[in-house]
Amino acid sequence: MSDTLSRTPLFALHVELGGRIVPFAGWEMPVQYAGIIEEHMAVRQAAGLFDVSHMGEARVRGRDAAKFLDGVMTNEMSTIKVGMARYTVMCQPDGGCVDDLIVYRLGQEEFLICLNASNAPKDIAWMRAHVGSLQVEVLDECAAWAQLAIQGPQAEKILALVTSTPLAAIRRFGFAHGEVAGAAGCILSRTGYTGSPGFEIYLPAASAEKVARALLAAGKPHGLVPAGLGARDSLRLEANYPLYGHEISERISPIQAGLGWTVKFSKPDFIGREALHRQAQGGPSSSVVLFSLDDRRIARQGAVVYSGETPVGEVLSGTQSPVLGKPIGTALIAAGHAASATLTVDIRGHRIPLRVSVEPFVK
Amino acid sequence: MSNVPADLRYTKDHEWIKVAADGTAVIGITDHAQAALGDVTFVDLPKVGASFGHGDVFGTVESVKAASDLYSPVSCEILEANSDLNNSPDLVNREPYGGAWMIKVKVKNPAELAGLLDAAGYAATL
């Protein structure tokens, strides 16, 4: 990986808006503007606009495109209808995750895949290495696309002010091609990573600033604020969405992460099938739980979880939930202890009881 | 630019201290520190009567992003901890030099005060 950081087409706008810029996954990104909690609550109550142009994109096309994706992804790809998207994981033979992705079916033989920023080169190399004799090509389109996410209960109303695309016709995990603020060639997708309703917009990189300014101007009277990666992280954690490198990784499989619903054993074969099937049958050696704390201290990544005096796991993500007003997080817990009523987490020498939650904190 | 009041003394670790004529002092963190931390969610302060040496960790301030130690600018004994911060840790963001004072202390060794930065000296470190 290069040690120079990349900038999205919106870098100058972030600086102009007072964004605090930090390095993230090889990119210079705004972690916050006004403040993480304020931006978080704006998304829950009105709307927030995120620059997610650091995310990668790959186009997979060819006669065997669907068959190819069925072989490298855990979820079923050949049954996605044109105009719809599906969340999936891409696994190693041992069941560890290469990445988690959203796959958009553009046509019978054409897909657009959204990749995590830090994994994009690895994902593209991985897919290309598994093409074999199939009639398919994997195109790197990371530089061509910018991405904006407009999220929150007011998101649809605001987006409708700057696009002629009929949004009501787009179902959850559906998408449409259209213009936004006069920029042609956009993809408008009813998806998101916050647990609030909204859209993600794929747009030509050259149009990103014009579209972002138009959305911010149109949305301001409706409570739209620019939102940074800090709020994106606290929002996704309240909704219990995994983040690669935390809840899923090369060492944490989708079965361990509670993403078994994305693994379709009905498919005859895909990379990782055997290992994942063993885990699903016998139970994995450890699994990810969501928790909250009745305390003011936040359990951060790496904090050790105990059952009685025995270390049984570690925290994967931790933050303050603005909606609950208390700390939340995820932890990887050894088999047999996830349901224990006596789990505690060590925070700077304090043992705080961990309250495992079966449900996300927002729905 | 951060606010750096002229009537306070400072540490390089971004604590401020206001010394009174009777040998007591009030300690908090600077405007620069609160801005760098972001939304503060918890302030862990010591009990009355506890003693700390110069540079010792006397507490923790926790924001959404990270937990940071608080360092004692001087050797001191705790006379009072600001209980308002229990329920309103966000005071640290709003009034770092006022309502969000953290501890009131008895200064044990006034000679240590000479080693602290004045406003111009602290501003030069930012």
PDB file of C-alpha atoms in Angstrom, chain A residues 20 31-32 34-38 234 295-300 318-320 347-348 350, chain B residues 35-39 41-42 44 60 62-67 69 85-89:
ATOM      1  CA  ARG A  20     -11.828  17.658  10.463  1.00  0.00           C
ATOM      2  CA  VAL A  31     -14.302  12.393  10.585  1.00  0.00           C
ATOM      3  CA  GLN A  32     -16.704  15.137  11.651  1.00  0.00           C
ATOM      4  CA  ALA A  34     -20.070  20.070  13.743  1.00  0.00           C
ATOM      5  CA  GLY A  35     -19.638  17.009  15.982  1.00  0.00           C
ATOM      6  CA  ILE A  36     -20.287  13.286  15.853  1.00  0.00           C
ATOM      7  CA  ILE A  37     -23.315  13.243  18.169  1.00  0.00           C
ATOM      8  CA  GLU A  38     -25.000  16.194  16.435  1.00  0.00           C
ATOM      9  CA  SER A 234     -21.812   5.165  15.448  1.00  0.00           C
ATOM     10  CA  ASP A 295     -21.862   2.782  32.431  1.00  0.00           C
ATOM     11  CA  ARG A 296     -20.252   5.950  31.136  1.00  0.00           C
ATOM     12  CA  ARG A 297     -17.017   4.350  29.965  1.00  0.00           C
ATOM     13  CA  ILE A 298     -16.767   3.130  26.380  1.00  0.00           C
ATOM     14  CA  ALA A 299     -15.339  -0.354  25.784  1.00  0.00           C
ATOM     15  CA  ARG A 300     -12.929   0.141  22.869  1.00  0.00           C
ATOM     16  CA  GLY A 318     -17.133   0.347  20.655  1.00  0.00           C
ATOM     17  CA  THR A 319     -18.706   3.777  20.738  1.00  0.00           C
ATOM     18  CA  GLN A 320     -21.240   5.930  22.538  1.00  0.00           C
ATOM     19  CA  ILE A 347     -12.013  -0.908  30.872  1.00  0.00           C
ATOM     20  CA  ARG A 348      -8.851   0.552  32.384  1.00  0.00           C
ATOM     21  CA  HIS A 350     -12.850  -1.443  35.886  1.00  0.00           C
TER      22      HIS A 350
ATOM     23  CA  ALA B  35     -11.879  20.546  20.292  1.00  0.00           C
ATOM     24  CA  ALA B  36      -9.380  17.783  19.572  1.00  0.00           C
ATOM     25  CA  LEU B  37     -11.349  15.260  21.669  1.00  0.00           C
ATOM     26  CA  GLY B  38     -14.727  16.004  20.120  1.00  0.00           C
ATOM     27  CA  ASP B  39     -17.966  15.204  21.972  1.00  0.00           C
ATOM     28  CA  THR B  41     -19.216  11.630  27.070  1.00  0.00           C
ATOM     29  CA  PHE B  42     -17.589  10.927  30.435  1.00  0.00           C
ATOM     30  CA  ASP B  44     -13.645  10.203  35.512  1.00  0.00           C
ATOM     31  CA  THR B  60      -9.727  10.306  32.378  1.00  0.00           C
ATOM     32  CA  GLU B  62     -13.631  10.144  27.372  1.00  0.00           C
ATOM     33  CA  SER B  63     -15.064  11.304  24.063  1.00  0.00           C
ATOM     34  CA  VAL B  64     -16.898   9.428  21.333  1.00  0.00           C
ATOM     35  CA  LYS B  65     -13.529   8.970  19.653  1.00  0.00           C
ATOM     36  CA  ALA B  66     -11.077   8.126  22.447  1.00  0.00           C
ATOM     37  CA  ALA B  67     -10.257   8.087  26.150  1.00  0.00           C
ATOM     38  CA  ASP B  69      -5.631  10.634  30.580  1.00  0.00           C
ATOM     39  CA  LEU B  85     -19.564  16.781  34.956  1.00  0.00           C
ATOM     40  CA  ASN B  86     -21.239  13.518  36.035  1.00  0.00           C
ATOM     41  CA  ASN B  87     -24.495  14.510  34.421  1.00  0.00           C
ATOM     42  CA  SER B  88     -23.218  17.033  31.876  1.00  0.00           C
ATOM     43  CA  PRO B  89     -19.870  15.863  30.506  1.00  0.00           C
TER      44      PRO B  89
END
